[in-house]
PDB file of C-alpha atoms and ligand atoms in Angstrom:
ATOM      1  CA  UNK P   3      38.380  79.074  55.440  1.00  0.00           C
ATOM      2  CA  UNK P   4      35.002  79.131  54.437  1.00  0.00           C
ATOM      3  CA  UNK P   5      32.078  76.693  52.593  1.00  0.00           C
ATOM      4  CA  UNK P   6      30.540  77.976  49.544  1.00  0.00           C
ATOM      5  CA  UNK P   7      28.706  76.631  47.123  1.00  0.00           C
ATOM      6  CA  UNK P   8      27.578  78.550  43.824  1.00  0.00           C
ATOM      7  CA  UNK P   9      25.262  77.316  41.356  1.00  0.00           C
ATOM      8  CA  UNK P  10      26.145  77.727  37.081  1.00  0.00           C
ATOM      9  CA  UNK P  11      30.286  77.884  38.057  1.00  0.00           C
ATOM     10  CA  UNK P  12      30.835  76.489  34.352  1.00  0.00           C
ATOM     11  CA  UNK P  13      30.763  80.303  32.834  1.00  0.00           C
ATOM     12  CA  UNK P  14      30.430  84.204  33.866  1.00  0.00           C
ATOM     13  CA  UNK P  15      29.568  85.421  37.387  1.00  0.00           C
ATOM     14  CA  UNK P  16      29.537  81.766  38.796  1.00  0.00           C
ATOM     15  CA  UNK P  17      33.008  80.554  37.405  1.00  0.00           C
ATOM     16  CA  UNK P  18      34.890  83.876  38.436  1.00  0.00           C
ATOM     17  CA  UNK P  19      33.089  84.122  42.124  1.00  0.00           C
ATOM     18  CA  UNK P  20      34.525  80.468  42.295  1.00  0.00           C
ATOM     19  CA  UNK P  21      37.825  80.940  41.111  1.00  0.00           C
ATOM     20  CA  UNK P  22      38.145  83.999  43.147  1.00  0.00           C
ATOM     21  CA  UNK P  23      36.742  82.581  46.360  1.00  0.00           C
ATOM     22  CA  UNK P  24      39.264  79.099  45.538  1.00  0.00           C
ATOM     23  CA  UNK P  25      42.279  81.341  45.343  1.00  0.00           C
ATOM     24  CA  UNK P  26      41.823  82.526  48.403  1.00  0.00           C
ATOM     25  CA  UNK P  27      41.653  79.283  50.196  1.00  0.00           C
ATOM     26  CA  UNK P  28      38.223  78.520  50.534  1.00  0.00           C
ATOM     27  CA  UNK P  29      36.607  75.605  49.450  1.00  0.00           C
ATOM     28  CA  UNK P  30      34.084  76.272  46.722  1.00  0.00           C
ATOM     29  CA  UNK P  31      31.129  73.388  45.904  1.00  0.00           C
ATOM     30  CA  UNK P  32      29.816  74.072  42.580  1.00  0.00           C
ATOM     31  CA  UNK P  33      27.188  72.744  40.160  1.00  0.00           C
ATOM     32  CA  UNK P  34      26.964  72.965  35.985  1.00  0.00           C
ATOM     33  CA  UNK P  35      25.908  70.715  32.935  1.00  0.00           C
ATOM     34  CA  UNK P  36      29.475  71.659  31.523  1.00  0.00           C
ATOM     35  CA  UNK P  37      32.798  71.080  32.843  1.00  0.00           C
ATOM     36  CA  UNK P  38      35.609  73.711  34.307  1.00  0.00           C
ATOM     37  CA  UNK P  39      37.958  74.823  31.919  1.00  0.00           C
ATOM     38  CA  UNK P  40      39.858  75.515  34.789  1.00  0.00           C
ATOM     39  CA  UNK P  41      40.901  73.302  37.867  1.00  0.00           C
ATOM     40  CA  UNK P  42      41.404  74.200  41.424  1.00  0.00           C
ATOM     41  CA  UNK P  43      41.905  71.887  44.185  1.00  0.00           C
ATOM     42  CA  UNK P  44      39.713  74.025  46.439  1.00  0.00           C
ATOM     43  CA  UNK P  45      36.902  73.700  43.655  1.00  0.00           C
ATOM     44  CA  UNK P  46      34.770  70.409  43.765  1.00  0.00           C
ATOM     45  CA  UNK P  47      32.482  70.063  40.992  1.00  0.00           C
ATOM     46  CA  UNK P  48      29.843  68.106  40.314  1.00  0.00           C
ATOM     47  CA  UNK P  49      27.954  67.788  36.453  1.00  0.00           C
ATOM     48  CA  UNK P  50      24.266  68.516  37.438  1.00  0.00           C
ATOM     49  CA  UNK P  51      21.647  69.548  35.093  1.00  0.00           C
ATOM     50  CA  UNK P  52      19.064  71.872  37.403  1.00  0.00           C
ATOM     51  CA  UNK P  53      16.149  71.498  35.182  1.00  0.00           C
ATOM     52  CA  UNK P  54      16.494  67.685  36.185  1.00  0.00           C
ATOM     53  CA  UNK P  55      15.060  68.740  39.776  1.00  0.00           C
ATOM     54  CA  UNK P  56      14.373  65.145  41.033  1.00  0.00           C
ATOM     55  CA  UNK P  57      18.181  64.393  40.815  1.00  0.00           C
ATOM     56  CA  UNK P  58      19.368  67.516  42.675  1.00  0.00           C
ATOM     57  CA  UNK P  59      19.119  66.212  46.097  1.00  0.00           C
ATOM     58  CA  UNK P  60      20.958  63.021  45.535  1.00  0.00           C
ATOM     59  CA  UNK P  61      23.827  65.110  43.554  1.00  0.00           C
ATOM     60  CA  UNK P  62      23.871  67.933  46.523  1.00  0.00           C
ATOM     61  CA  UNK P  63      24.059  64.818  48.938  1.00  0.00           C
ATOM     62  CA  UNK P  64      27.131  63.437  46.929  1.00  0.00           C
ATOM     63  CA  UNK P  65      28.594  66.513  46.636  1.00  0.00           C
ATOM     64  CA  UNK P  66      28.489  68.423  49.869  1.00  0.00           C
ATOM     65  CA  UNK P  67      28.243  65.288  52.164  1.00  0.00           C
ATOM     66  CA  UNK P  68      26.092  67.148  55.695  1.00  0.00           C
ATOM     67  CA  UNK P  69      28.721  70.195  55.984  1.00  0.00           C
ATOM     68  CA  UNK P  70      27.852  73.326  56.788  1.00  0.00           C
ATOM     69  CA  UNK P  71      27.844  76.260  54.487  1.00  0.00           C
ATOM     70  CA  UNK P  72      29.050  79.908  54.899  1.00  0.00           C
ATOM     71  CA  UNK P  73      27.578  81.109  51.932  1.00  0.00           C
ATOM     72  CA  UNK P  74      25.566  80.064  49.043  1.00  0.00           C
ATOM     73  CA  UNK P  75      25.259  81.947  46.016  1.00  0.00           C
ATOM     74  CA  UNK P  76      22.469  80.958  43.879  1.00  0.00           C
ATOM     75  CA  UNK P  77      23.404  82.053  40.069  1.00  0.00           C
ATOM     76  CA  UNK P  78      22.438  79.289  37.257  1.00  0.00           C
ATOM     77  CA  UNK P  79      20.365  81.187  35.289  1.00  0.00           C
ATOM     78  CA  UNK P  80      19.891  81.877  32.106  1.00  0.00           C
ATOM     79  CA  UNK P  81      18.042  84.672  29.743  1.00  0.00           C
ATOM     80  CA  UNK P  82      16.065  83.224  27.180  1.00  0.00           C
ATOM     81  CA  UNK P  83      15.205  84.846  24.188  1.00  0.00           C
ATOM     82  CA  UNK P  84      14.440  88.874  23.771  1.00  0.00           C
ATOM     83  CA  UNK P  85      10.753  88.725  22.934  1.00  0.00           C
ATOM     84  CA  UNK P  86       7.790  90.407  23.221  1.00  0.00           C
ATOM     85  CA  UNK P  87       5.297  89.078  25.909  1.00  0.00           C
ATOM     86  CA  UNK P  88       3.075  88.485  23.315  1.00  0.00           C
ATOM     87  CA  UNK P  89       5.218  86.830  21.055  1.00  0.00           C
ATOM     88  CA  UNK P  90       6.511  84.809  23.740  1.00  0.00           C
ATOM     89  CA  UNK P  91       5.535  81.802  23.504  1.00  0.00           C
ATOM     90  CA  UNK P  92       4.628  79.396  27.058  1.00  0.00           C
ATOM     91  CA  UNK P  93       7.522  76.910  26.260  1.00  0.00           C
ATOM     92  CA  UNK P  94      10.159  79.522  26.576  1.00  0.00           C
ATOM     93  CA  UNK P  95       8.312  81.227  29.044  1.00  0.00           C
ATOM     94  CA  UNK P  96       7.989  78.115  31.101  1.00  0.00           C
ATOM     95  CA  UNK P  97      11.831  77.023  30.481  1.00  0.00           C
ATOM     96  CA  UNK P  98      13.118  80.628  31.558  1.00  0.00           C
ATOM     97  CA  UNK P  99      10.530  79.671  34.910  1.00  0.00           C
ATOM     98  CA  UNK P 100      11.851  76.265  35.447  1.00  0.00           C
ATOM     99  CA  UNK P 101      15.579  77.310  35.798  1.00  0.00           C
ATOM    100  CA  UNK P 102      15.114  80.556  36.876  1.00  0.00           C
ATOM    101  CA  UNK P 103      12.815  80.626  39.756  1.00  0.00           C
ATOM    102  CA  UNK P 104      11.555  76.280  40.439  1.00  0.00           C
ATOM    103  CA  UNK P 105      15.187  74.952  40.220  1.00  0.00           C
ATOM    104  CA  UNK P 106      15.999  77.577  42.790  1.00  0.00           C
ATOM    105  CA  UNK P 107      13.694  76.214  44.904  1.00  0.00           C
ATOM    106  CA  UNK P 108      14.535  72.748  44.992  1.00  0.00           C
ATOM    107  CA  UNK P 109      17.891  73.785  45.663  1.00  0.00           C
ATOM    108  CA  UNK P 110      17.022  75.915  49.197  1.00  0.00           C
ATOM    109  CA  UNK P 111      14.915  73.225  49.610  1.00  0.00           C
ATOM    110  CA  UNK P 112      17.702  70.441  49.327  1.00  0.00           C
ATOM    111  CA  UNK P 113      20.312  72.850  51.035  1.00  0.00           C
ATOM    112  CA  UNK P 114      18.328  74.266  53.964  1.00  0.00           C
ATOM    113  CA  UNK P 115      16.559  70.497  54.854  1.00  0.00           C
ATOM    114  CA  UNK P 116      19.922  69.019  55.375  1.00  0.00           C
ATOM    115  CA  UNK P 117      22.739  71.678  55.916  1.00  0.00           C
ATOM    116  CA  UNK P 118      23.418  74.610  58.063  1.00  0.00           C
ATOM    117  CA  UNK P 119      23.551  77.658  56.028  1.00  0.00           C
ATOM    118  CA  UNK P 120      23.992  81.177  57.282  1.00  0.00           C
ATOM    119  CA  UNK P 121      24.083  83.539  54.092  1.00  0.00           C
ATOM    120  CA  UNK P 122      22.235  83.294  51.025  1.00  0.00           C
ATOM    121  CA  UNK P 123      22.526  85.282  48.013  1.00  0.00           C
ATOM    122  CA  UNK P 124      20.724  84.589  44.765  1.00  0.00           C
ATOM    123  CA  UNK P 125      21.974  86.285  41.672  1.00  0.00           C
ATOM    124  CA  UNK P 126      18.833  88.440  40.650  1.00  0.00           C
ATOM    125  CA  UNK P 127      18.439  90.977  37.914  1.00  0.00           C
ATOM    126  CA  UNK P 128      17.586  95.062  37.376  1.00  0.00           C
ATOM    127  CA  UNK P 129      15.582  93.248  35.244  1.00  0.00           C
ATOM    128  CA  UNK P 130      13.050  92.298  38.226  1.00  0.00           C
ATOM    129  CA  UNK P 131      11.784  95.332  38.662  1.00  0.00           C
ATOM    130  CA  UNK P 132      12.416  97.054  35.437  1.00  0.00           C
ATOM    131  CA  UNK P 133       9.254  96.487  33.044  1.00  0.00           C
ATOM    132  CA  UNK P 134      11.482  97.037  29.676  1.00  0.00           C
ATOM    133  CA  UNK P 135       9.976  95.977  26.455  1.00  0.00           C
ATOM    134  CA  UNK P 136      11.507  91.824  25.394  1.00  0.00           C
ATOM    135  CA  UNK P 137      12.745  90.877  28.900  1.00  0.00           C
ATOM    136  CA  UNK P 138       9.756  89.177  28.866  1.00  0.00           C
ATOM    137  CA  UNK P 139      10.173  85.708  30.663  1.00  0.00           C
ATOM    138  CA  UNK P 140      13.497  86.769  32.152  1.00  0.00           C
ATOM    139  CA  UNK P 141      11.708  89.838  33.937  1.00  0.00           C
ATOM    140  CA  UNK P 142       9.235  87.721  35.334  1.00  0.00           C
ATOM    141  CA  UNK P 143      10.991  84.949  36.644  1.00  0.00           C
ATOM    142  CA  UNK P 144      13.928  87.460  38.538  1.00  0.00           C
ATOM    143  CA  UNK P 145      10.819  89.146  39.729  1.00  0.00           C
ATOM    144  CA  UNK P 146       9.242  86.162  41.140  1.00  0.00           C
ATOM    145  CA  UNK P 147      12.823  85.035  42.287  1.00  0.00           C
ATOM    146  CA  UNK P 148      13.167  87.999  44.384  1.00  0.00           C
ATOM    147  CA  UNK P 149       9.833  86.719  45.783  1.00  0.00           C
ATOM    148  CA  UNK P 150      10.918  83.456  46.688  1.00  0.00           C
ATOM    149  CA  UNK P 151      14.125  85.119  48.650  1.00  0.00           C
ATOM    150  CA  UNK P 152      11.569  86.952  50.646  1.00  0.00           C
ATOM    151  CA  UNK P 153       9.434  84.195  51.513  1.00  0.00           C
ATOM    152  CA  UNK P 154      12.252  82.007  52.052  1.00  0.00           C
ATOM    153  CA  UNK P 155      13.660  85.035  54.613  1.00  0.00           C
ATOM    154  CA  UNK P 156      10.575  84.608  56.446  1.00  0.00           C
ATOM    155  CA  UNK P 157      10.559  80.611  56.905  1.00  0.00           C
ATOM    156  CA  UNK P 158      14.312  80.157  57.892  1.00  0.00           C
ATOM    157  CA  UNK P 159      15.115  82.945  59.853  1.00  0.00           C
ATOM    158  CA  UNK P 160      18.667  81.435  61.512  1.00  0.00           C
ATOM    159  CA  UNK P 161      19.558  82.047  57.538  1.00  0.00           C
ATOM    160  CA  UNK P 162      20.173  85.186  55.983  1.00  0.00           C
ATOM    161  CA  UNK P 163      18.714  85.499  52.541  1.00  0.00           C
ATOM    162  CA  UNK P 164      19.281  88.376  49.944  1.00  0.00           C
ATOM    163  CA  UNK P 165      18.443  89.056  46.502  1.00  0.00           C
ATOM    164  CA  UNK P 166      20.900  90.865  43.988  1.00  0.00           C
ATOM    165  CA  UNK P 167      21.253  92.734  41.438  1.00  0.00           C
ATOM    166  CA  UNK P 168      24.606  92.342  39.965  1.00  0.00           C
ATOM    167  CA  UNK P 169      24.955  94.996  37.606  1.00  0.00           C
ATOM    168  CA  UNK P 170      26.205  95.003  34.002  1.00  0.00           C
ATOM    169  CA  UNK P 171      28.912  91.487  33.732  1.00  0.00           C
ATOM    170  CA  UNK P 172      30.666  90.794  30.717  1.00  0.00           C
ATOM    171  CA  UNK P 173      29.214  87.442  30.494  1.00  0.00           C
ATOM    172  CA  UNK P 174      28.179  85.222  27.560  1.00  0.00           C
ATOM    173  CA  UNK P 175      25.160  86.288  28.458  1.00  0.00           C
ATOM    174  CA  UNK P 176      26.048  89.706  27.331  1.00  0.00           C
ATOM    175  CA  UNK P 177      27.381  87.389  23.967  1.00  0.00           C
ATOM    176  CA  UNK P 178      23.700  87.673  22.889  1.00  0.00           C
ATOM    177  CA  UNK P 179      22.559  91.052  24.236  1.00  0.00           C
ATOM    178  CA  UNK P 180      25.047  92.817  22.758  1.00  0.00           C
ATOM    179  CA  UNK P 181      25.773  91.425  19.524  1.00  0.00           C
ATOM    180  CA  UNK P 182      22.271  89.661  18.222  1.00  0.00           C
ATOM    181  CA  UNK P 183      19.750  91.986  19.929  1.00  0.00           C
ATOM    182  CA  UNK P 184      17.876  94.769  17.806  1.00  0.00           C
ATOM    183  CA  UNK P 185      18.803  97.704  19.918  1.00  0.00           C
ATOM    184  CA  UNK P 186      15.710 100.167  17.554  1.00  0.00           C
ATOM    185  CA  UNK P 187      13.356  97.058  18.692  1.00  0.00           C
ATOM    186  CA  UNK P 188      14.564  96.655  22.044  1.00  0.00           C
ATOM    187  CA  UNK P 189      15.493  99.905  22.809  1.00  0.00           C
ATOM    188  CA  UNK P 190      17.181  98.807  27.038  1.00  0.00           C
ATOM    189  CA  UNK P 191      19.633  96.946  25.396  1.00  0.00           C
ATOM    190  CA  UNK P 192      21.861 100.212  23.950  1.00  0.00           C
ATOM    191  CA  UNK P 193      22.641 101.221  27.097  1.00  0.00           C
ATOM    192  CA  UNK P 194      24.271  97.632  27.372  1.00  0.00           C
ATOM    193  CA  UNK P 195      25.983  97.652  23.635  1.00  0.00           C
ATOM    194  CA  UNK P 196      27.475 101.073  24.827  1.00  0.00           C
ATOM    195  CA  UNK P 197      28.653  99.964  28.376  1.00  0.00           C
ATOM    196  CA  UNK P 198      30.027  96.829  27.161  1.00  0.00           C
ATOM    197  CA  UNK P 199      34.030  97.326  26.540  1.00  0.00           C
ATOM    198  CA  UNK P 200      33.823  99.581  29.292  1.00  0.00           C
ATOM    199  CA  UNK P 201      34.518 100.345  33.187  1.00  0.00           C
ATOM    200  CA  UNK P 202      30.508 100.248  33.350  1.00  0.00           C
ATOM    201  CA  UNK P 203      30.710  96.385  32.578  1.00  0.00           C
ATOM    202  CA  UNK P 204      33.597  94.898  34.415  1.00  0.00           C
ATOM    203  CA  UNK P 205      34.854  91.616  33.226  1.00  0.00           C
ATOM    204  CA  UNK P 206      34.056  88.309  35.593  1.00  0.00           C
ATOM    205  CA  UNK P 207      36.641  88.585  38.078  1.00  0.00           C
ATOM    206  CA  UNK P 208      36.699  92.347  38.527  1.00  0.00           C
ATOM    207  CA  UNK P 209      33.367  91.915  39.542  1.00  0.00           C
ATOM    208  CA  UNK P 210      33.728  88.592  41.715  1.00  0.00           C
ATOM    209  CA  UNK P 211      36.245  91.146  43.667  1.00  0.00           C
ATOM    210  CA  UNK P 212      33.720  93.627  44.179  1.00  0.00           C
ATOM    211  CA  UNK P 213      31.459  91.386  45.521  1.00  0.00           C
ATOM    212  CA  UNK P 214      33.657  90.071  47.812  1.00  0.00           C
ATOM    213  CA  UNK P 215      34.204  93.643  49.178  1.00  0.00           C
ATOM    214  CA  UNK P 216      30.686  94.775  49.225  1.00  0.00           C
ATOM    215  CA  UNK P 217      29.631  91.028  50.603  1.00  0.00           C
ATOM    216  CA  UNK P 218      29.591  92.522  54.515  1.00  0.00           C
ATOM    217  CA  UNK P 219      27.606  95.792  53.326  1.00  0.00           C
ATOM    218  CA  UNK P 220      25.294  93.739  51.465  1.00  0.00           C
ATOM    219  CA  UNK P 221      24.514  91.590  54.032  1.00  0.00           C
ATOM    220  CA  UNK P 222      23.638  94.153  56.659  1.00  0.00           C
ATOM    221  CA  UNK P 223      20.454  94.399  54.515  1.00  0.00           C
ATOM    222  CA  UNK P 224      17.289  93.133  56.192  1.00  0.00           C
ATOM    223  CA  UNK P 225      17.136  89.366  55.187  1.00  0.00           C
ATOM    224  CA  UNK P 226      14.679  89.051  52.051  1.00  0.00           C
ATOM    225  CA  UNK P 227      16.112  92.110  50.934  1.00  0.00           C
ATOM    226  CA  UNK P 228      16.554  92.840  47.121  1.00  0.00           C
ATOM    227  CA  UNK P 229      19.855  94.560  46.952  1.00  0.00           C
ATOM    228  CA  UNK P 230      20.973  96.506  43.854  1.00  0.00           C
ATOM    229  CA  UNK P 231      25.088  96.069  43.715  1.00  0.00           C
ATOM    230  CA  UNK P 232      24.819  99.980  41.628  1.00  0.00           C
ATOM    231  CA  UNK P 233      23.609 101.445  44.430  1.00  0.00           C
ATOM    232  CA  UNK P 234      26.045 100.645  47.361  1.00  0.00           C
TER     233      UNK P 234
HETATM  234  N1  NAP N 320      25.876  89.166  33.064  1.00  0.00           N
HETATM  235  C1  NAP N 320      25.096  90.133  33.494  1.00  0.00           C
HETATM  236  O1  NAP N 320      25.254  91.314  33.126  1.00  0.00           O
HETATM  237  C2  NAP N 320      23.986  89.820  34.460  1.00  0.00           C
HETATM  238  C3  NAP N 320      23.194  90.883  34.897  1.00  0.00           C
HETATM  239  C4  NAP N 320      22.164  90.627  35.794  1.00  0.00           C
HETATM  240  C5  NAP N 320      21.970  89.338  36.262  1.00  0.00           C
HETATM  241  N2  NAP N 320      22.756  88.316  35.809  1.00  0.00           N
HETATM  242  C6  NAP N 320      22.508  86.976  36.369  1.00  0.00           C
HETATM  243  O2  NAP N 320      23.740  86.397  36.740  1.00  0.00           O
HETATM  244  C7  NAP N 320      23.625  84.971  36.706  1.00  0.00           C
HETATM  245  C8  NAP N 320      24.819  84.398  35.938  1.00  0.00           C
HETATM  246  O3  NAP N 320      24.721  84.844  34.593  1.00  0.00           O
HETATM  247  P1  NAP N 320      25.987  85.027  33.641  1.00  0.00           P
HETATM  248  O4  NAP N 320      25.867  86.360  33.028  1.00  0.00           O
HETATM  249  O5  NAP N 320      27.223  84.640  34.349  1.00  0.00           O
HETATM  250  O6  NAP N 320      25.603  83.974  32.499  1.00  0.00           O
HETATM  251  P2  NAP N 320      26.340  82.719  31.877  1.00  0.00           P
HETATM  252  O7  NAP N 320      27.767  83.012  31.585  1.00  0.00           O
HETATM  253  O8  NAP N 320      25.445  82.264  30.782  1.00  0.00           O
HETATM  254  O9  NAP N 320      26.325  81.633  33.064  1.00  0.00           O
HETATM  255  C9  NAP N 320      25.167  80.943  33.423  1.00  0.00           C
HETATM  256  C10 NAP N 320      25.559  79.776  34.316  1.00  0.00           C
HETATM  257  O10 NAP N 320      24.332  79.102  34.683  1.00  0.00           O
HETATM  258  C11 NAP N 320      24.480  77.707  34.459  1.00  0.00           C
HETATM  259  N3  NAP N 320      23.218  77.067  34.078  1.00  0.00           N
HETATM  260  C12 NAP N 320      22.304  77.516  33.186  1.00  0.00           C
HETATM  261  N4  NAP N 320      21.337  76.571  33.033  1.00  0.00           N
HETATM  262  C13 NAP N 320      21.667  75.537  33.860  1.00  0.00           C
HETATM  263  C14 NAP N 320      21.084  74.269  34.139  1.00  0.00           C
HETATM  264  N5  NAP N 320      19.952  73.857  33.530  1.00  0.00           N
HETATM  265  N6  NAP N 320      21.691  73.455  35.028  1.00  0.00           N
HETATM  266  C15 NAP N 320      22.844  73.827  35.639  1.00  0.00           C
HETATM  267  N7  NAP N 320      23.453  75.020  35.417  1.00  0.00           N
HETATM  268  C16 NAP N 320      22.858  75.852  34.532  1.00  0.00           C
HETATM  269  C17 NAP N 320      25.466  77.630  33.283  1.00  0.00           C
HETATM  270  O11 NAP N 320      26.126  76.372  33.302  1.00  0.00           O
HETATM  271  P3  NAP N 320      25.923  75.232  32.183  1.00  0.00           P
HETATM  272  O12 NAP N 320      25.495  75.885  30.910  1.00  0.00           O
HETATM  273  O13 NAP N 320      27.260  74.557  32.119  1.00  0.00           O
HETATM  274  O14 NAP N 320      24.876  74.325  32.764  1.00  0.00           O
HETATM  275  C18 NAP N 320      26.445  78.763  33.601  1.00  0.00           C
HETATM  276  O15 NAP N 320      27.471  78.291  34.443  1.00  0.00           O
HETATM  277  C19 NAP N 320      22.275  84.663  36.098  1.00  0.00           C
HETATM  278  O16 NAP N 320      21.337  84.349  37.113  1.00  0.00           O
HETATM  279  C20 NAP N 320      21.891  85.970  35.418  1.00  0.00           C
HETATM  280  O17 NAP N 320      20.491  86.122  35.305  1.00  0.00           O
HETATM  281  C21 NAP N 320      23.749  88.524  34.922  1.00  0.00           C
END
């Protein structure tokens, strides 16, 4: 039986990986502004906003209590809107920041000051390396997230850290990608309107069981690694 705890479990990637990891008898610590449509005893859940970063300590506190943790796997995120750089303007570009790269680091910074954690994973994006026209603010923050897993690598080296890339996921992300983005303005986005519906973007929880399996292969990555789940 393991400790995990996994950031945005409300929806997508975060509420499958903790479903799947519950199920198998693991106790799962998760964090969202929404509740679970689904309960598990294994799952304890606690309502946290992460833009709110002076109340994420006290919450983690509450939550997790001094144990020790296995794994987390650091996936709130969230898109913003497909823009332009130049028609991006700093408020969204500062929100996608906020949540996307300085919530995360409150969080290692709450987790690793008073817990024992050996693996860390945060949910990054092909997006972080891939300059594609409108991926604006999301591009740079994943970018600057895989940064922060590096440096991070470097300071806490009892911890393993790794950055990745989790493929194509049917998500409610994918809500707005595939059915309100121009695909002749953003051109990226029809490879995901064709994938979508397809074995080239696996539902949630066919995915949360692929991680699971590739979990030891990903981790034999050098810690601060940026891992791309495609290419295993
Ligand atoms: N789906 C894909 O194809 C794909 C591809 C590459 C990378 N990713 C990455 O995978 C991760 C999960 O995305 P997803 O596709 O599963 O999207 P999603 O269904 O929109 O889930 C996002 C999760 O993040 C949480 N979240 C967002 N803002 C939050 C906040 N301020 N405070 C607390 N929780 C917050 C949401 O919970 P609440 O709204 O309840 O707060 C939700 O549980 C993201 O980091 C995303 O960048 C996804």
């Amino acid at each position: 039986m393991q400790n995990i705890f996994i950031s945005g479990i409300s929806s997508g990637i975060g509420q499958a990986l903790a479903q799947h990891y519950a199920q198998k008898g693991h106790q799962v610590y998760g964090v969202s502004r929404r509740s679970l449509s689904t309960l598990n005893s294994n799952i304890h859940h606690l309502k946290m906003d992460l833009l709110q970063h002076p109340t994420i300590g006290k919450g983690l506190d509450e939550l997790l209590n001094k144990i020790d943790l296995d794994l987390v796997i650091l996936n709130a995120g969230v898109l913003g809107r497909m823009t332009s750089m130049q028609e991006a303007t700093m408020n969204e570009l500062k929100n996608t920041m906020e949540i996307n790269l300085w919530s995360q680091k409150v969080l290692l910074d709450c987790l690793l000051q008073n817990h024992k954690v050996k693996n860390v994973i945060g949910i990054s994006s092909g997006a972080a390396i891939n300059g594609n026209l409108g991926w604006s603010g999301y591009s740079l923050s994943k970018a600057a997230f895989n940064m922060l897993i590096q440096l991070y690598a470097k300071e806490f080296p009892l911890t393993h850290f790794i950055a990745l890339a989790p493929g194509l996921v049917d998500t409610p992300m994918q809500d707005y990608l595939c059915g309100e983005v121009d695909a002749v303005k953003f051109p990226s986005v029809s490879r995901l309107q064709a994938a979508r519906g397809t074995e080239n973007m696996p539902t949630p929880s066919d995915f949360a069981i692929r991680f699971e399996k590739e979990l030891p292969k990903i981790l034999q990555f050098d810690s601060g690694s940026y891992v791309d789940l495609r290419n295993l």
